[in-house]
Each structure stands twice: as structure tokens, then as C-alpha cells.
Amino acid sequence: MTQYAVGDLQGCYDELRRLLDQVRFDPACDQLWVVGDLVNRGPKSLQTLRFVRGLDQAARVVLGNHDLHLLAVARGAQKCKRKDSFQDILQAPDGNELTHWLAQQPLLIEDPALGLVMTHAGLPHIWTLAQAAGYAREVEAVLQGPQANAFLTAMYGNEPACWSDSLSGLTRLRVITNYLTRMRFVGADGTLDFGNKFEPENAPPGFKAWFEYPRTESTRILFGHWAALMGKLQHERYIGLDTGCVWGNHLTLLDLGSLCDRSRRFWTQACIGPAAQDD
């Protein structure tokens, strides 16, 4: 079995299929890891979601912020935004089945055999891996339970911007979600900066990219979410796969087995278009 990982799809279905054709991906014997944000802003969210769901056990998926936004809109906890492009899912005859499947996906996947962890945005330096996995399970349990609508309604917002062990209830879940799906720049105390999406060298005063802080574990971290990195993060342990296909750049696929021999085999597929427009 060959295991591959792909960057943020965001409805870029045609690019995904062409990329998988490049490596002759076979769901009967291969596996695809998806770093989150399967939907939104791109042209074919419905086809993308149907395809990944159809891979069944051949896909391993974590939720991104756009996936959670789709769930909130589908549940009536939030209204569509002007630039949302997942209305095709909401109107599809299998839309409820697709969003139900999406809600069952985790926020964090750990594979000890590969020595790899995948989340959409990364892991903050203030949490150990064990803590992050436990916090992710708290959100997953609520998202898959009877309080899902309450969580999806309260999920939006930037405050509190810093983690505290004393946080509780929906506020605690919102902060956990923000770290795992929206994080880019972080202060030394764990405070999140939500206003900047640019390159790490242009960090706002008092902040650094989350991966510039030391961690004690040796586990590799696979993530997406940060298109400005364009996959150029040169680090042994941190692998960013968002290369901004939806914004007119390209989609990136990585052979996870190549991490072991440090060869890092990548394939790319240029955006076929049309490119989305950022806020």
C-alpha cells in the first residue's frame, strides 16, 4: 500500500483527479490522507466531497475550518457567507448523508507506525501531542452528539485568543477548534493572531509561526491551511501541504513513505480554474 497526502482541496475536484491519475492511485491498495478543507471557495465542492467519501477506508480525513463552516450552515447554525461555494452540497439529494459523514471525521489523526500526526492547522507548542489528541476528542464527541448544533453556533469568534486549562463548556471547545483549524501565528504564551495570513518572516510583533517554537516529541506534523507557505517549509518534522490551488496556484500530493528516507516525493497539479478571490 502506498499512502499519499494531499493539500487543501477546497472544491478543486478536477485537479485532484488529475493529480491522482499522475500516481495511478488505486483505492483498492492505496490510501489518501486529506489535511482538511475539502470544500468551499472552489468550483466543485459537491463532487469533491462525494469522491473522498466514496474512497471509504482508502481515505483518512481531518476537518478544516471550511468543513466546519459547511456543517454549521447545513445545520442552520450559521448563514452562508457571500463567497461560500458549497450550495451545491446543501441542495444535493445526498447532501444530508454527505454532511453526516463529514461530521464523523476527526480533528486529529495520529499514526504511530508512520510517526506522523495530521491536523488542519498544526499543533501549538503549548500542548503536548497527548494533550492535543485529548482536546481534539472533546470537540469530536460534541460534534457527533446531541449538542452539535449548540457547538456549531458558538464555534465562531476569536476570543479567548489564548488557551487556559480553566476554560470550560462551549468556550473551551471554540478555543480548541481555533488552534487545530485556524492557527498560523502564535505568541510565546500561546496567544493566537487571527488577522495575518502572510509568510512567517513577516510575523506581527510578538508572534512567530506556530512551527518555529520547539517541541519535545519527535513526531512529524502534517498540516494545511497556510497557503502563503506554498509548501516551501524546509523542516524535517513539519510538512505543510496547502499550496493554494483554489487561489490559482497548484495542488500538491506527497508520498508519505518517502518521509522515512527523506526523499520527500511530491507531485503537483496546476489550478485549472477559475481561481477563487480572497476576502
PDB file of C-alpha atoms in Angstrom:
ATOM      1  CA  MET A   1       0.000   0.000   0.000  1.00  0.00           C
ATOM      2  CA  THR A   2       1.213   3.466  -0.899  1.00  0.00           C
ATOM      3  CA  GLN A   3      -0.006   6.253   1.361  1.00  0.00           C
ATOM      4  CA  TYR A   4      -0.316   9.734  -0.074  1.00  0.00           C
ATOM      5  CA  ALA A   5      -1.282  13.058   1.487  1.00  0.00           C
ATOM      6  CA  VAL A   6      -2.890  15.951  -0.365  1.00  0.00           C
ATOM      7  CA  GLY A   7      -3.188  19.637   0.474  1.00  0.00           C
ATOM      8  CA  ASP A   8      -6.353  21.694   0.903  1.00  0.00           C
ATOM      9  CA  LEU A   9      -8.823  20.625  -1.807  1.00  0.00           C
ATOM     10  CA  GLN A  10     -11.485  23.331  -1.376  1.00  0.00           C
ATOM     11  CA  GLY A  11     -13.615  22.008  -4.193  1.00  0.00           C
ATOM     12  CA  CYS A  12     -10.747  21.588  -6.677  1.00  0.00           C
ATOM     13  CA  TYR A  13     -12.113  18.258  -7.888  1.00  0.00           C
ATOM     14  CA  ASP A  14     -10.653  18.234 -11.395  1.00  0.00           C
ATOM     15  CA  GLU A  15      -7.172  19.000 -10.093  1.00  0.00           C
ATOM     16  CA  LEU A  16      -7.479  16.228  -7.501  1.00  0.00           C
ATOM     17  CA  ARG A  17      -8.456  13.629 -10.090  1.00  0.00           C
ATOM     18  CA  ARG A  18      -5.619  14.635 -12.413  1.00  0.00           C
ATOM     19  CA  LEU A  19      -3.156  14.522  -9.527  1.00  0.00           C
ATOM     20  CA  LEU A  20      -4.257  11.038  -8.510  1.00  0.00           C
ATOM     21  CA  ASP A  21      -4.029   9.930 -12.133  1.00  0.00           C
ATOM     22  CA  GLN A  22      -0.382  11.005 -12.131  1.00  0.00           C
ATOM     23  CA  VAL A  23       0.435   8.391  -9.473  1.00  0.00           C
ATOM     24  CA  ARG A  24      -2.135   5.846 -10.709  1.00  0.00           C
ATOM     25  CA  PHE A  25      -3.872   5.954  -7.354  1.00  0.00           C
ATOM     26  CA  ASP A  26      -5.831   2.773  -6.679  1.00  0.00           C
ATOM     27  CA  PRO A  27      -8.203   2.837  -3.668  1.00  0.00           C
ATOM     28  CA  ALA A  28      -8.051  -0.951  -3.527  1.00  0.00           C
ATOM     29  CA  CYS A  29      -4.424  -0.801  -2.437  1.00  0.00           C
ATOM     30  CA  ASP A  30      -3.520   2.860  -1.788  1.00  0.00           C
ATOM     31  CA  GLN A  31      -4.592   5.397   0.823  1.00  0.00           C
ATOM     32  CA  LEU A  32      -5.179   9.149   0.643  1.00  0.00           C
ATOM     33  CA  TRP A  33      -4.683  11.460   3.626  1.00  0.00           C
ATOM     34  CA  VAL A  34      -6.572  14.770   3.332  1.00  0.00           C
ATOM     35  CA  VAL A  35      -5.432  17.665   5.532  1.00  0.00           C
ATOM     36  CA  GLY A  36      -8.879  19.259   5.746  1.00  0.00           C
ATOM     37  CA  ASP A  37     -10.831  21.939   3.886  1.00  0.00           C
ATOM     38  CA  LEU A  38     -12.317  19.555   1.369  1.00  0.00           C
ATOM     39  CA  VAL A  39     -14.906  22.153   0.402  1.00  0.00           C
ATOM     40  CA  ASN A  40     -15.623  25.829  -0.245  1.00  0.00           C
ATOM     41  CA  ARG A  41     -14.311  28.618  -2.445  1.00  0.00           C
ATOM     42  CA  GLY A  42     -13.536  26.226  -5.306  1.00  0.00           C
ATOM     43  CA  PRO A  43     -15.965  25.255  -8.091  1.00  0.00           C
ATOM     44  CA  LYS A  44     -16.799  21.612  -7.295  1.00  0.00           C
ATOM     45  CA  SER A  45     -17.326  21.074  -3.585  1.00  0.00           C
ATOM     46  CA  LEU A  46     -20.074  18.502  -4.123  1.00  0.00           C
ATOM     47  CA  GLN A  47     -18.025  16.329  -6.468  1.00  0.00           C
ATOM     48  CA  THR A  48     -15.012  16.577  -4.167  1.00  0.00           C
ATOM     49  CA  LEU A  49     -16.938  15.540  -1.082  1.00  0.00           C
ATOM     50  CA  ARG A  50     -18.660  12.679  -2.895  1.00  0.00           C
ATOM     51  CA  PHE A  51     -15.353  11.409  -4.243  1.00  0.00           C
ATOM     52  CA  VAL A  52     -13.468  11.462  -0.946  1.00  0.00           C
ATOM     53  CA  ARG A  53     -16.368   9.886   0.913  1.00  0.00           C
ATOM     54  CA  GLY A  54     -16.556   7.225  -1.790  1.00  0.00           C
ATOM     55  CA  LEU A  55     -12.964   6.223  -1.093  1.00  0.00           C
ATOM     56  CA  ASP A  56     -14.216   4.779   2.200  1.00  0.00           C
ATOM     57  CA  GLN A  57     -11.311   3.188   4.111  1.00  0.00           C
ATOM     58  CA  ALA A  58      -8.872   4.393   1.474  1.00  0.00           C
ATOM     59  CA  ALA A  59      -9.263   7.951   2.807  1.00  0.00           C
ATOM     60  CA  ARG A  60      -8.145   9.455   6.102  1.00  0.00           C
ATOM     61  CA  VAL A  61      -9.584  12.913   6.648  1.00  0.00           C
ATOM     62  CA  VAL A  62      -9.320  15.644   9.266  1.00  0.00           C
ATOM     63  CA  LEU A  63     -11.712  18.566   9.456  1.00  0.00           C
ATOM     64  CA  GLY A  64     -10.690  22.068   8.440  1.00  0.00           C
ATOM     65  CA  ASN A  65     -12.315  25.400   9.196  1.00  0.00           C
ATOM     66  CA  HIS A  66     -14.211  25.417   5.875  1.00  0.00           C
ATOM     67  CA  ASP A  67     -15.559  21.922   6.530  1.00  0.00           C
ATOM     68  CA  LEU A  68     -16.819  23.018   9.941  1.00  0.00           C
ATOM     69  CA  HIS A  69     -18.409  26.092   8.373  1.00  0.00           C
ATOM     70  CA  LEU A  70     -20.274  23.870   5.915  1.00  0.00           C
ATOM     71  CA  LEU A  71     -21.567  21.774   8.815  1.00  0.00           C
ATOM     72  CA  ALA A  72     -22.724  24.896  10.646  1.00  0.00           C
ATOM     73  CA  VAL A  73     -24.622  26.168   7.601  1.00  0.00           C
ATOM     74  CA  ALA A  74     -26.094  22.735   6.886  1.00  0.00           C
ATOM     75  CA  ARG A  75     -27.373  22.514  10.471  1.00  0.00           C
ATOM     76  CA  GLY A  76     -28.827  26.032  10.395  1.00  0.00           C
ATOM     77  CA  ALA A  77     -26.330  27.268  12.985  1.00  0.00           C
ATOM     78  CA  GLN A  78     -24.849  29.844  10.590  1.00  0.00           C
ATOM     79  CA  LYS A  79     -25.850  31.586   7.371  1.00  0.00           C
ATOM     80  CA  CYS A  80     -23.958  31.251   4.109  1.00  0.00           C
ATOM     81  CA  LYS A  81     -21.318  33.890   3.502  1.00  0.00           C
ATOM     82  CA  ARG A  82     -21.112  35.818   0.255  1.00  0.00           C
ATOM     83  CA  LYS A  83     -18.156  33.826  -1.093  1.00  0.00           C
ATOM     84  CA  ASP A  84     -19.238  30.372   0.056  1.00  0.00           C
ATOM     85  CA  SER A  85     -19.407  27.922  -2.839  1.00  0.00           C
ATOM     86  CA  PHE A  86     -20.871  24.800  -1.256  1.00  0.00           C
ATOM     87  CA  GLN A  87     -24.530  25.485  -2.015  1.00  0.00           C
ATOM     88  CA  ASP A  88     -24.424  22.504  -4.376  1.00  0.00           C
ATOM     89  CA  ILE A  89     -23.948  20.238  -1.349  1.00  0.00           C
ATOM     90  CA  LEU A  90     -26.843  21.824   0.548  1.00  0.00           C
ATOM     91  CA  GLN A  91     -29.155  21.298  -2.431  1.00  0.00           C
ATOM     92  CA  ALA A  92     -27.986  17.796  -3.378  1.00  0.00           C
ATOM     93  CA  PRO A  93     -30.281  14.795  -2.743  1.00  0.00           C
ATOM     94  CA  ASP A  94     -27.448  13.155  -0.800  1.00  0.00           C
ATOM     95  CA  GLY A  95     -26.428  16.386   0.942  1.00  0.00           C
ATOM     96  CA  ASN A  96     -27.561  15.215   4.386  1.00  0.00           C
ATOM     97  CA  GLU A  97     -25.666  11.943   4.012  1.00  0.00           C
ATOM     98  CA  LEU A  98     -22.522  13.777   2.945  1.00  0.00           C
ATOM     99  CA  THR A  99     -22.583  16.274   5.808  1.00  0.00           C
ATOM    100  CA  HIS A 100     -23.356  13.483   8.282  1.00  0.00           C
ATOM    101  CA  TRP A 101     -20.278  11.622   7.050  1.00  0.00           C
ATOM    102  CA  LEU A 102     -18.202  14.796   7.282  1.00  0.00           C
ATOM    103  CA  ALA A 103     -19.252  15.351  10.889  1.00  0.00           C
ATOM    104  CA  GLN A 104     -17.861  11.920  11.803  1.00  0.00           C
ATOM    105  CA  GLN A 105     -14.337  12.853  10.730  1.00  0.00           C
ATOM    106  CA  PRO A 106     -11.725  13.718  13.389  1.00  0.00           C
ATOM    107  CA  LEU A 107      -9.762  16.896  14.002  1.00  0.00           C
ATOM    108  CA  LEU A 108      -6.526  14.997  14.621  1.00  0.00           C
ATOM    109  CA  ILE A 109      -5.116  11.724  13.316  1.00  0.00           C
ATOM    110  CA  GLU A 110      -2.046  10.083  14.817  1.00  0.00           C
ATOM    111  CA  ASP A 111      -0.274   7.182  13.115  1.00  0.00           C
ATOM    112  CA  PRO A 112       2.496   5.807  15.363  1.00  0.00           C
ATOM    113  CA  ALA A 113       3.700   3.441  12.635  1.00  0.00           C
ATOM    114  CA  LEU A 114       4.481   6.404  10.390  1.00  0.00           C
ATOM    115  CA  GLY A 115       5.479   8.642  13.284  1.00  0.00           C
ATOM    116  CA  LEU A 116       3.027  11.163  11.895  1.00  0.00           C
ATOM    117  CA  VAL A 117       0.233  13.422  13.148  1.00  0.00           C
ATOM    118  CA  MET A 118      -2.196  15.259  10.881  1.00  0.00           C
ATOM    119  CA  THR A 119      -4.339  18.259  11.775  1.00  0.00           C
ATOM    120  CA  HIS A 120      -5.620  21.032   9.550  1.00  0.00           C
ATOM    121  CA  ALA A 121      -3.628  23.930  11.024  1.00  0.00           C
ATOM    122  CA  GLY A 122      -0.910  22.235  13.098  1.00  0.00           C
ATOM    123  CA  LEU A 123      -0.208  21.860  16.825  1.00  0.00           C
ATOM    124  CA  PRO A 124       0.528  24.721  19.232  1.00  0.00           C
ATOM    125  CA  HIS A 125       3.749  24.492  21.225  1.00  0.00           C
ATOM    126  CA  ILE A 126       1.845  24.931  24.491  1.00  0.00           C
ATOM    127  CA  TRP A 127       0.239  21.467  24.131  1.00  0.00           C
ATOM    128  CA  THR A 128       1.880  18.079  24.151  1.00  0.00           C
ATOM    129  CA  LEU A 129       0.736  15.670  21.489  1.00  0.00           C
ATOM    130  CA  ALA A 130      -1.200  13.693  24.087  1.00  0.00           C
ATOM    131  CA  GLN A 131      -2.974  16.854  25.258  1.00  0.00           C
ATOM    132  CA  ALA A 132      -3.807  17.892  21.693  1.00  0.00           C
ATOM    133  CA  ALA A 133      -5.254  14.458  20.921  1.00  0.00           C
ATOM    134  CA  GLY A 134      -7.386  14.583  24.063  1.00  0.00           C
ATOM    135  CA  TYR A 135      -8.659  18.083  23.318  1.00  0.00           C
ATOM    136  CA  ALA A 136      -9.490  17.069  19.742  1.00  0.00           C
ATOM    137  CA  ARG A 137     -11.561  14.166  21.056  1.00  0.00           C
ATOM    138  CA  GLU A 138     -13.556  16.578  23.237  1.00  0.00           C
ATOM    139  CA  VAL A 139     -14.638  18.529  20.157  1.00  0.00           C
ATOM    140  CA  GLU A 140     -15.267  15.398  18.102  1.00  0.00           C
ATOM    141  CA  ALA A 141     -17.511  13.918  20.782  1.00  0.00           C
ATOM    142  CA  VAL A 142     -19.684  17.032  20.894  1.00  0.00           C
ATOM    143  CA  LEU A 143     -19.745  17.439  17.108  1.00  0.00           C
ATOM    144  CA  GLN A 144     -21.041  13.884  16.765  1.00  0.00           C
ATOM    145  CA  GLY A 145     -23.533  14.147  19.615  1.00  0.00           C
ATOM    146  CA  PRO A 146     -26.790  15.912  20.539  1.00  0.00           C
ATOM    147  CA  GLN A 147     -25.020  19.202  21.374  1.00  0.00           C
ATOM    148  CA  ALA A 148     -23.586  19.572  17.870  1.00  0.00           C
ATOM    149  CA  ASN A 149     -25.838  22.480  16.897  1.00  0.00           C
ATOM    150  CA  ALA A 150     -25.007  24.388  20.061  1.00  0.00           C
ATOM    151  CA  PHE A 151     -21.302  23.913  19.396  1.00  0.00           C
ATOM    152  CA  LEU A 152     -21.550  24.926  15.736  1.00  0.00           C
ATOM    153  CA  THR A 153     -23.411  28.091  16.737  1.00  0.00           C
ATOM    154  CA  ALA A 154     -20.826  29.006  19.392  1.00  0.00           C
ATOM    155  CA  MET A 155     -17.824  27.951  17.292  1.00  0.00           C
ATOM    156  CA  TYR A 156     -17.352  31.345  15.639  1.00  0.00           C
ATOM    157  CA  GLY A 157     -15.194  34.005  17.260  1.00  0.00           C
ATOM    158  CA  ASN A 158     -11.613  34.876  18.174  1.00  0.00           C
ATOM    159  CA  GLU A 159     -11.986  35.136  21.921  1.00  0.00           C
ATOM    160  CA  PRO A 160     -10.474  33.973  24.124  1.00  0.00           C
ATOM    161  CA  ALA A 161      -7.347  34.107  21.975  1.00  0.00           C
ATOM    162  CA  CYS A 162      -5.231  32.115  24.424  1.00  0.00           C
ATOM    163  CA  TRP A 163      -5.600  28.674  25.951  1.00  0.00           C
ATOM    164  CA  SER A 164      -6.263  28.168  29.650  1.00  0.00           C
ATOM    165  CA  ASP A 165      -6.828  24.899  31.471  1.00  0.00           C
ATOM    166  CA  SER A 166      -9.706  26.594  33.264  1.00  0.00           C
ATOM    167  CA  LEU A 167     -11.756  27.027  30.088  1.00  0.00           C
ATOM    168  CA  SER A 168     -14.991  25.071  30.043  1.00  0.00           C
ATOM    169  CA  GLY A 169     -18.105  24.421  28.014  1.00  0.00           C
ATOM    170  CA  LEU A 170     -18.571  25.793  24.519  1.00  0.00           C
ATOM    171  CA  THR A 171     -15.879  28.434  25.057  1.00  0.00           C
ATOM    172  CA  ARG A 172     -13.305  25.693  25.654  1.00  0.00           C
ATOM    173  CA  LEU A 173     -14.415  23.865  22.518  1.00  0.00           C
ATOM    174  CA  ARG A 174     -14.201  27.040  20.426  1.00  0.00           C
ATOM    175  CA  VAL A 175     -10.610  27.705  21.534  1.00  0.00           C
ATOM    176  CA  ILE A 176      -9.555  24.109  20.858  1.00  0.00           C
ATOM    177  CA  THR A 177     -11.110  24.341  17.406  1.00  0.00           C
ATOM    178  CA  ASN A 178      -9.332  27.610  16.686  1.00  0.00           C
ATOM    179  CA  TYR A 179      -5.935  26.104  17.489  1.00  0.00           C
ATOM    180  CA  LEU A 180      -6.475  22.988  15.394  1.00  0.00           C
ATOM    181  CA  THR A 181      -8.161  24.575  12.365  1.00  0.00           C
ATOM    182  CA  ARG A 182      -7.288  28.310  12.221  1.00  0.00           C
ATOM    183  CA  MET A 183      -3.835  28.763  13.771  1.00  0.00           C
ATOM    184  CA  ARG A 184      -0.937  30.431  11.982  1.00  0.00           C
ATOM    185  CA  PHE A 185       0.909  32.943  14.168  1.00  0.00           C
ATOM    186  CA  VAL A 186       1.209  32.347  17.910  1.00  0.00           C
ATOM    187  CA  GLY A 187       2.698  34.285  20.823  1.00  0.00           C
ATOM    188  CA  ALA A 188       5.088  32.673  23.287  1.00  0.00           C
ATOM    189  CA  ASP A 189       2.240  32.256  25.784  1.00  0.00           C
ATOM    190  CA  GLY A 190       0.020  30.617  23.156  1.00  0.00           C
ATOM    191  CA  THR A 191      -1.986  33.681  22.141  1.00  0.00           C
ATOM    192  CA  LEU A 192      -3.349  33.345  18.610  1.00  0.00           C
ATOM    193  CA  ASP A 193      -3.169  36.051  15.951  1.00  0.00           C
ATOM    194  CA  PHE A 194      -6.097  35.733  13.548  1.00  0.00           C
ATOM    195  CA  GLY A 195      -5.516  38.787  11.392  1.00  0.00           C
ATOM    196  CA  ASN A 196      -2.496  37.770   9.334  1.00  0.00           C
ATOM    197  CA  LYS A 197      -2.083  35.127   6.632  1.00  0.00           C
ATOM    198  CA  PHE A 198       1.274  36.154   5.196  1.00  0.00           C
ATOM    199  CA  GLU A 199       4.693  34.488   5.231  1.00  0.00           C
ATOM    200  CA  PRO A 200       6.415  33.590   8.547  1.00  0.00           C
ATOM    201  CA  GLU A 201       9.189  36.136   8.000  1.00  0.00           C
ATOM    202  CA  ASN A 202       6.530  38.854   8.132  1.00  0.00           C
ATOM    203  CA  ALA A 203       5.154  37.808  11.515  1.00  0.00           C
ATOM    204  CA  PRO A 204       3.395  40.523  13.522  1.00  0.00           C
ATOM    205  CA  PRO A 205       5.375  41.885  16.500  1.00  0.00           C
ATOM    206  CA  GLY A 206       5.428  39.448  19.419  1.00  0.00           C
ATOM    207  CA  PHE A 207       4.346  36.466  17.314  1.00  0.00           C
ATOM    208  CA  LYS A 208       6.003  33.618  15.424  1.00  0.00           C
ATOM    209  CA  ALA A 209       4.768  30.879  13.140  1.00  0.00           C
ATOM    210  CA  TRP A 210       3.498  28.040  15.306  1.00  0.00           C
ATOM    211  CA  PHE A 211       6.150  25.637  13.947  1.00  0.00           C
ATOM    212  CA  GLU A 212       9.024  27.940  14.968  1.00  0.00           C
ATOM    213  CA  TYR A 213       8.600  27.019  18.621  1.00  0.00           C
ATOM    214  CA  PRO A 214      10.417  23.906  19.916  1.00  0.00           C
ATOM    215  CA  ARG A 215       8.547  20.702  20.698  1.00  0.00           C
ATOM    216  CA  THR A 216       9.692  17.772  22.793  1.00  0.00           C
ATOM    217  CA  GLU A 217       8.169  14.993  20.664  1.00  0.00           C
ATOM    218  CA  SER A 218       9.876  13.729  17.523  1.00  0.00           C
ATOM    219  CA  THR A 219       6.600  13.081  15.683  1.00  0.00           C
ATOM    220  CA  ARG A 220       6.207  14.692  12.274  1.00  0.00           C
ATOM    221  CA  ILE A 221       3.257  17.037  11.846  1.00  0.00           C
ATOM    222  CA  LEU A 222       1.344  17.172   8.561  1.00  0.00           C
ATOM    223  CA  PHE A 223      -0.888  20.200   8.037  1.00  0.00           C
ATOM    224  CA  GLY A 224      -2.527  22.515   5.511  1.00  0.00           C
ATOM    225  CA  HIS A 225      -4.395  25.815   5.989  1.00  0.00           C
ATOM    226  CA  TRP A 226      -1.476  28.199   5.274  1.00  0.00           C
ATOM    227  CA  ALA A 227      -1.395  28.830   1.529  1.00  0.00           C
ATOM    228  CA  ALA A 228       1.236  31.566   1.846  1.00  0.00           C
ATOM    229  CA  LEU A 229       3.804  28.888   2.756  1.00  0.00           C
ATOM    230  CA  MET A 230       3.327  27.360  -0.719  1.00  0.00           C
ATOM    231  CA  GLY A 231       4.787  24.069   0.523  1.00  0.00           C
ATOM    232  CA  LYS A 232       8.254  25.632   0.879  1.00  0.00           C
ATOM    233  CA  LEU A 233       8.614  24.932   4.597  1.00  0.00           C
ATOM    234  CA  GLN A 234      12.050  23.321   4.836  1.00  0.00           C
ATOM    235  CA  HIS A 235      11.787  21.411   8.084  1.00  0.00           C
ATOM    236  CA  GLU A 236      12.355  17.764   8.892  1.00  0.00           C
ATOM    237  CA  ARG A 237       9.317  17.489  11.165  1.00  0.00           C
ATOM    238  CA  TYR A 238       6.724  19.910   9.775  1.00  0.00           C
ATOM    239  CA  ILE A 239       5.151  19.348   6.360  1.00  0.00           C
ATOM    240  CA  GLY A 240       2.769  21.997   5.018  1.00  0.00           C
ATOM    241  CA  LEU A 241       0.756  20.862   2.002  1.00  0.00           C
ATOM    242  CA  ASP A 242      -1.506  23.822   1.266  1.00  0.00           C
ATOM    243  CA  THR A 243      -0.183  25.270  -1.980  1.00  0.00           C
ATOM    244  CA  GLY A 244      -3.180  27.438  -2.786  1.00  0.00           C
ATOM    245  CA  CYS A 245      -4.769  25.571  -5.679  1.00  0.00           C
ATOM    246  CA  VAL A 246      -8.088  27.307  -5.109  1.00  0.00           C
ATOM    247  CA  TRP A 247      -6.316  30.686  -5.381  1.00  0.00           C
ATOM    248  CA  GLY A 248      -4.845  29.849  -8.782  1.00  0.00           C
ATOM    249  CA  ASN A 249      -1.651  28.070  -7.747  1.00  0.00           C
ATOM    250  CA  HIS A 250      -1.433  24.271  -7.563  1.00  0.00           C
ATOM    251  CA  LEU A 251      -2.487  21.179  -5.649  1.00  0.00           C
ATOM    252  CA  THR A 252       0.243  19.096  -4.002  1.00  0.00           C
ATOM    253  CA  LEU A 253       0.451  15.360  -3.289  1.00  0.00           C
ATOM    254  CA  LEU A 254       3.112  13.753  -1.069  1.00  0.00           C
ATOM    255  CA  ASP A 255       4.181  10.111  -0.847  1.00  0.00           C
ATOM    256  CA  LEU A 256       4.179   9.591   2.919  1.00  0.00           C
ATOM    257  CA  GLY A 257       6.544   6.647   2.624  1.00  0.00           C
ATOM    258  CA  SER A 258       9.174   8.999   1.239  1.00  0.00           C
ATOM    259  CA  LEU A 259       9.360  10.767   4.596  1.00  0.00           C
ATOM    260  CA  CYS A 260      11.219   7.763   6.004  1.00  0.00           C
ATOM    261  CA  ASP A 261      14.089   8.017   3.517  1.00  0.00           C
ATOM    262  CA  ARG A 262      13.910  11.835   3.500  1.00  0.00           C
ATOM    263  CA  SER A 263      13.448  11.963  -0.255  1.00  0.00           C
ATOM    264  CA  ARG A 264      10.038  13.664   0.021  1.00  0.00           C
ATOM    265  CA  ARG A 265       8.469  12.733  -3.293  1.00  0.00           C
ATOM    266  CA  PHE A 266       5.914  15.330  -4.376  1.00  0.00           C
ATOM    267  CA  TRP A 267       3.565  15.655  -7.341  1.00  0.00           C
ATOM    268  CA  THR A 268       1.736  18.845  -8.318  1.00  0.00           C
ATOM    269  CA  GLN A 269      -1.207  19.809 -10.488  1.00  0.00           C
ATOM    270  CA  ALA A 270      -1.706  23.395 -11.583  1.00  0.00           C
ATOM    271  CA  CYS A 271      -5.060  25.066 -10.988  1.00  0.00           C
ATOM    272  CA  ILE A 272      -7.371  24.546 -13.924  1.00  0.00           C
ATOM    273  CA  GLY A 273      -9.505  27.452 -12.739  1.00  0.00           C
ATOM    274  CA  PRO A 274     -11.268  29.645 -12.265  1.00  0.00           C
ATOM    275  CA  ALA A 275      -9.368  30.824  -9.189  1.00  0.00           C
ATOM    276  CA  ALA A 276     -11.292  31.999  -6.145  1.00  0.00           C
ATOM    277  CA  GLN A 277     -10.989  35.504  -4.764  1.00  0.00           C
ATOM    278  CA  ASP A 278      -9.823  36.003  -1.175  1.00  0.00           C
ATOM    279  CA  ASP A 279     -11.665  38.233   1.292  1.00  0.00           C
TER     280      ASP A 279
END
